[in-house]
């Protein structure tokens, strides 16, 4: 049988089978990536929230507050109590009083990059629906 005489349906099924095998092979990788994203999400959220609170502290008191917190500790900043998410540690360094830098890590060894406050471009409010977190 010549290639031009090969049944069209057989070629279509071969292509579909190859695509199915490709998806089956990629599934474990996608699930592993999804799991990593899920486990790092709380530390990224905590970093954003702490940077916002440090921004509020700079706005209200003129300076940031250096802290090192684990998930069982709390700190009060700008009138708000902050407690890291379960398994997350938060570190704030304030080499310059108005430019704090925040880094978070988790119990799995994941660590975020330092996020530093830029007074010229303040961070976005992580919870714009909460009127208590606004600068006023």
PDB file of C-alpha atoms in Angstrom:
ATOM      1  CA  UNK A   1       0.000   0.000   0.000  1.00  0.00           C
ATOM      2  CA  UNK A   2       1.455   3.361  -0.988  1.00  0.00           C
ATOM      3  CA  UNK A   3       1.338   6.323   1.387  1.00  0.00           C
ATOM      4  CA  UNK A   4      -1.232   8.023  -0.796  1.00  0.00           C
ATOM      5  CA  UNK A   5      -3.421   4.942  -0.583  1.00  0.00           C
ATOM      6  CA  UNK A   6      -3.291   4.802   3.264  1.00  0.00           C
ATOM      7  CA  UNK A   7      -6.757   5.241   4.765  1.00  0.00           C
ATOM      8  CA  UNK A   8      -7.360   8.807   5.998  1.00  0.00           C
ATOM      9  CA  UNK A   9      -9.017   7.576   9.200  1.00  0.00           C
ATOM     10  CA  UNK A  10      -5.903   5.644  10.282  1.00  0.00           C
ATOM     11  CA  UNK A  11      -3.703   8.757  10.025  1.00  0.00           C
ATOM     12  CA  UNK A  12      -6.215  10.786  12.041  1.00  0.00           C
ATOM     13  CA  UNK A  13      -6.318   8.137  14.780  1.00  0.00           C
ATOM     14  CA  UNK A  14      -2.512   7.997  14.916  1.00  0.00           C
ATOM     15  CA  UNK A  15      -2.329  11.764  15.363  1.00  0.00           C
ATOM     16  CA  UNK A  16      -5.011  11.711  18.070  1.00  0.00           C
ATOM     17  CA  UNK A  17      -3.223   8.862  19.874  1.00  0.00           C
ATOM     18  CA  UNK A  18       0.065  10.795  19.781  1.00  0.00           C
ATOM     19  CA  UNK A  19      -1.645  13.888  21.224  1.00  0.00           C
ATOM     20  CA  UNK A  20      -3.235  11.789  23.983  1.00  0.00           C
ATOM     21  CA  UNK A  21       0.168  10.284  24.872  1.00  0.00           C
ATOM     22  CA  UNK A  22       1.695  13.761  24.962  1.00  0.00           C
ATOM     23  CA  UNK A  23      -0.981  14.976  27.380  1.00  0.00           C
ATOM     24  CA  UNK A  24      -0.579  11.867  29.542  1.00  0.00           C
ATOM     25  CA  UNK A  25       3.185  12.397  29.705  1.00  0.00           C
ATOM     26  CA  UNK A  26       2.800  16.103  30.606  1.00  0.00           C
ATOM     27  CA  UNK A  27       0.205  15.581  33.358  1.00  0.00           C
ATOM     28  CA  UNK A  28       2.671  14.772  36.204  1.00  0.00           C
ATOM     29  CA  UNK A  29       4.745  17.840  35.346  1.00  0.00           C
ATOM     30  CA  UNK A  30       1.691  20.092  35.321  1.00  0.00           C
ATOM     31  CA  UNK A  31       0.467  18.679  38.638  1.00  0.00           C
ATOM     32  CA  UNK A  32       3.886  19.195  40.236  1.00  0.00           C
ATOM     33  CA  UNK A  33       3.993  22.796  39.010  1.00  0.00           C
ATOM     34  CA  UNK A  34       0.463  23.414  40.286  1.00  0.00           C
ATOM     35  CA  UNK A  35       1.389  22.007  43.685  1.00  0.00           C
ATOM     36  CA  UNK A  36       4.437  24.297  43.918  1.00  0.00           C
ATOM     37  CA  UNK A  37       2.349  27.329  42.980  1.00  0.00           C
ATOM     38  CA  UNK A  38      -0.242  26.410  45.612  1.00  0.00           C
ATOM     39  CA  UNK A  39       2.361  26.040  48.354  1.00  0.00           C
ATOM     40  CA  UNK A  40       4.090  29.357  47.534  1.00  0.00           C
ATOM     41  CA  UNK A  41       0.916  31.429  47.143  1.00  0.00           C
ATOM     42  CA  UNK A  42       0.551  32.214  50.923  1.00  0.00           C
ATOM     43  CA  UNK A  43       4.094  33.557  51.185  1.00  0.00           C
ATOM     44  CA  UNK A  44       3.626  35.831  48.162  1.00  0.00           C
ATOM     45  CA  UNK A  45       0.350  37.080  49.640  1.00  0.00           C
ATOM     46  CA  UNK A  46       2.023  37.752  52.998  1.00  0.00           C
ATOM     47  CA  UNK A  47       4.875  39.632  51.302  1.00  0.00           C
ATOM     48  CA  UNK A  48       2.401  41.909  49.486  1.00  0.00           C
ATOM     49  CA  UNK A  49       0.383  42.492  52.634  1.00  0.00           C
ATOM     50  CA  UNK A  50       3.454  43.267  54.753  1.00  0.00           C
ATOM     51  CA  UNK A  51       4.830  45.663  52.141  1.00  0.00           C
ATOM     52  CA  UNK A  52       1.469  47.464  52.143  1.00  0.00           C
ATOM     53  CA  UNK A  53       1.466  47.694  55.953  1.00  0.00           C
ATOM     54  CA  UNK A  54       5.052  48.979  55.900  1.00  0.00           C
ATOM     55  CA  UNK A  55       3.955  51.604  53.366  1.00  0.00           C
ATOM     56  CA  UNK A  56       1.160  52.659  55.744  1.00  0.00           C
ATOM     57  CA  UNK A  57       3.642  52.787  58.640  1.00  0.00           C
ATOM     58  CA  UNK A  58       5.945  55.047  56.615  1.00  0.00           C
ATOM     59  CA  UNK A  59       2.985  57.279  55.715  1.00  0.00           C
ATOM     60  CA  UNK A  60       1.640  57.545  59.268  1.00  0.00           C
ATOM     61  CA  UNK A  61       4.794  57.470  61.411  1.00  0.00           C
ATOM     62  CA  UNK A  62       7.533  58.476  58.987  1.00  0.00           C
ATOM     63  CA  UNK A  63       9.394  55.173  59.288  1.00  0.00           C
ATOM     64  CA  UNK A  64       9.161  51.464  58.696  1.00  0.00           C
ATOM     65  CA  UNK A  65       9.309  48.711  61.296  1.00  0.00           C
ATOM     66  CA  UNK A  66      11.924  45.946  60.935  1.00  0.00           C
ATOM     67  CA  UNK A  67      10.443  42.581  61.926  1.00  0.00           C
ATOM     68  CA  UNK A  68      11.140  38.869  61.803  1.00  0.00           C
ATOM     69  CA  UNK A  69       8.021  36.754  62.238  1.00  0.00           C
ATOM     70  CA  UNK A  70       7.175  33.091  62.031  1.00  0.00           C
ATOM     71  CA  UNK A  71       3.647  31.809  61.561  1.00  0.00           C
ATOM     72  CA  UNK A  72       2.892  31.796  65.288  1.00  0.00           C
ATOM     73  CA  UNK A  73       3.909  35.438  65.888  1.00  0.00           C
ATOM     74  CA  UNK A  74       2.121  38.738  65.256  1.00  0.00           C
ATOM     75  CA  UNK A  75       3.018  42.394  64.955  1.00  0.00           C
ATOM     76  CA  UNK A  76       0.915  45.548  64.937  1.00  0.00           C
ATOM     77  CA  UNK A  77       1.630  47.969  62.106  1.00  0.00           C
ATOM     78  CA  UNK A  78      -0.315  51.072  61.154  1.00  0.00           C
ATOM     79  CA  UNK A  79      -3.131  50.017  63.479  1.00  0.00           C
ATOM     80  CA  UNK A  80      -3.454  46.540  61.932  1.00  0.00           C
ATOM     81  CA  UNK A  81      -2.396  43.215  63.407  1.00  0.00           C
ATOM     82  CA  UNK A  82      -0.425  41.049  61.000  1.00  0.00           C
ATOM     83  CA  UNK A  83       0.166  37.330  61.484  1.00  0.00           C
ATOM     84  CA  UNK A  84       1.913  35.337  58.739  1.00  0.00           C
ATOM     85  CA  UNK A  85       0.075  32.473  57.086  1.00  0.00           C
ATOM     86  CA  UNK A  86       0.648  28.967  58.415  1.00  0.00           C
ATOM     87  CA  UNK A  87       4.157  27.784  57.546  1.00  0.00           C
ATOM     88  CA  UNK A  88       5.309  31.232  56.379  1.00  0.00           C
ATOM     89  CA  UNK A  89       8.037  33.422  57.885  1.00  0.00           C
ATOM     90  CA  UNK A  90       8.319  37.143  57.134  1.00  0.00           C
ATOM     91  CA  UNK A  91      11.469  39.244  57.352  1.00  0.00           C
ATOM     92  CA  UNK A  92      11.534  43.032  57.007  1.00  0.00           C
ATOM     93  CA  UNK A  93      14.775  44.945  56.865  1.00  0.00           C
ATOM     94  CA  UNK A  94      14.792  48.701  57.052  1.00  0.00           C
ATOM     95  CA  UNK A  95      18.261  49.902  56.083  1.00  0.00           C
ATOM     96  CA  UNK A  96      16.584  53.185  55.112  1.00  0.00           C
ATOM     97  CA  UNK A  97      13.597  54.199  57.302  1.00  0.00           C
ATOM     98  CA  UNK A  98      11.323  55.023  54.362  1.00  0.00           C
ATOM     99  CA  UNK A  99      12.385  52.117  52.098  1.00  0.00           C
ATOM    100  CA  UNK A 100      11.684  48.831  53.906  1.00  0.00           C
ATOM    101  CA  UNK A 101      12.322  45.559  52.096  1.00  0.00           C
ATOM    102  CA  UNK A 102      10.238  42.423  52.668  1.00  0.00           C
ATOM    103  CA  UNK A 103      11.124  38.795  52.037  1.00  0.00           C
ATOM    104  CA  UNK A 104       9.121  35.699  52.914  1.00  0.00           C
ATOM    105  CA  UNK A 105       9.892  32.006  53.108  1.00  0.00           C
ATOM    106  CA  UNK A 106       7.968  28.850  53.850  1.00  0.00           C
ATOM    107  CA  UNK A 107       8.480  25.530  55.577  1.00  0.00           C
ATOM    108  CA  UNK A 108       9.355  23.867  52.232  1.00  0.00           C
ATOM    109  CA  UNK A 109      12.460  26.032  51.771  1.00  0.00           C
ATOM    110  CA  UNK A 110      10.944  28.368  49.165  1.00  0.00           C
ATOM    111  CA  UNK A 111      12.114  31.986  49.508  1.00  0.00           C
ATOM    112  CA  UNK A 112      10.821  35.066  47.694  1.00  0.00           C
ATOM    113  CA  UNK A 113      12.987  37.833  46.323  1.00  0.00           C
ATOM    114  CA  UNK A 114      13.264  40.994  48.391  1.00  0.00           C
ATOM    115  CA  UNK A 115      10.465  43.455  47.596  1.00  0.00           C
ATOM    116  CA  UNK A 116      11.421  47.009  48.570  1.00  0.00           C
ATOM    117  CA  UNK A 117       9.105  49.960  49.019  1.00  0.00           C
ATOM    118  CA  UNK A 118       9.545  52.699  46.460  1.00  0.00           C
ATOM    119  CA  UNK A 119       8.059  55.912  47.901  1.00  0.00           C
ATOM    120  CA  UNK A 120       7.599  57.284  44.372  1.00  0.00           C
ATOM    121  CA  UNK A 121       5.509  54.243  43.362  1.00  0.00           C
ATOM    122  CA  UNK A 122       3.676  52.916  46.441  1.00  0.00           C
ATOM    123  CA  UNK A 123       2.298  49.378  46.390  1.00  0.00           C
ATOM    124  CA  UNK A 124      -1.310  48.628  45.608  1.00  0.00           C
ATOM    125  CA  UNK A 125      -3.688  47.963  48.474  1.00  0.00           C
ATOM    126  CA  UNK A 126      -3.938  44.145  48.685  1.00  0.00           C
ATOM    127  CA  UNK A 127      -7.458  44.443  50.124  1.00  0.00           C
ATOM    128  CA  UNK A 128      -9.125  47.506  48.584  1.00  0.00           C
ATOM    129  CA  UNK A 129     -12.497  46.472  50.063  1.00  0.00           C
ATOM    130  CA  UNK A 130     -11.210  46.942  53.641  1.00  0.00           C
ATOM    131  CA  UNK A 131     -11.554  50.659  54.498  1.00  0.00           C
ATOM    132  CA  UNK A 132      -9.412  50.224  57.638  1.00  0.00           C
ATOM    133  CA  UNK A 133      -6.292  49.604  55.524  1.00  0.00           C
ATOM    134  CA  UNK A 134      -6.419  52.940  53.691  1.00  0.00           C
ATOM    135  CA  UNK A 135      -4.095  55.838  54.346  1.00  0.00           C
ATOM    136  CA  UNK A 136      -6.106  58.540  55.962  1.00  0.00           C
TER     137      UNK A 136
END
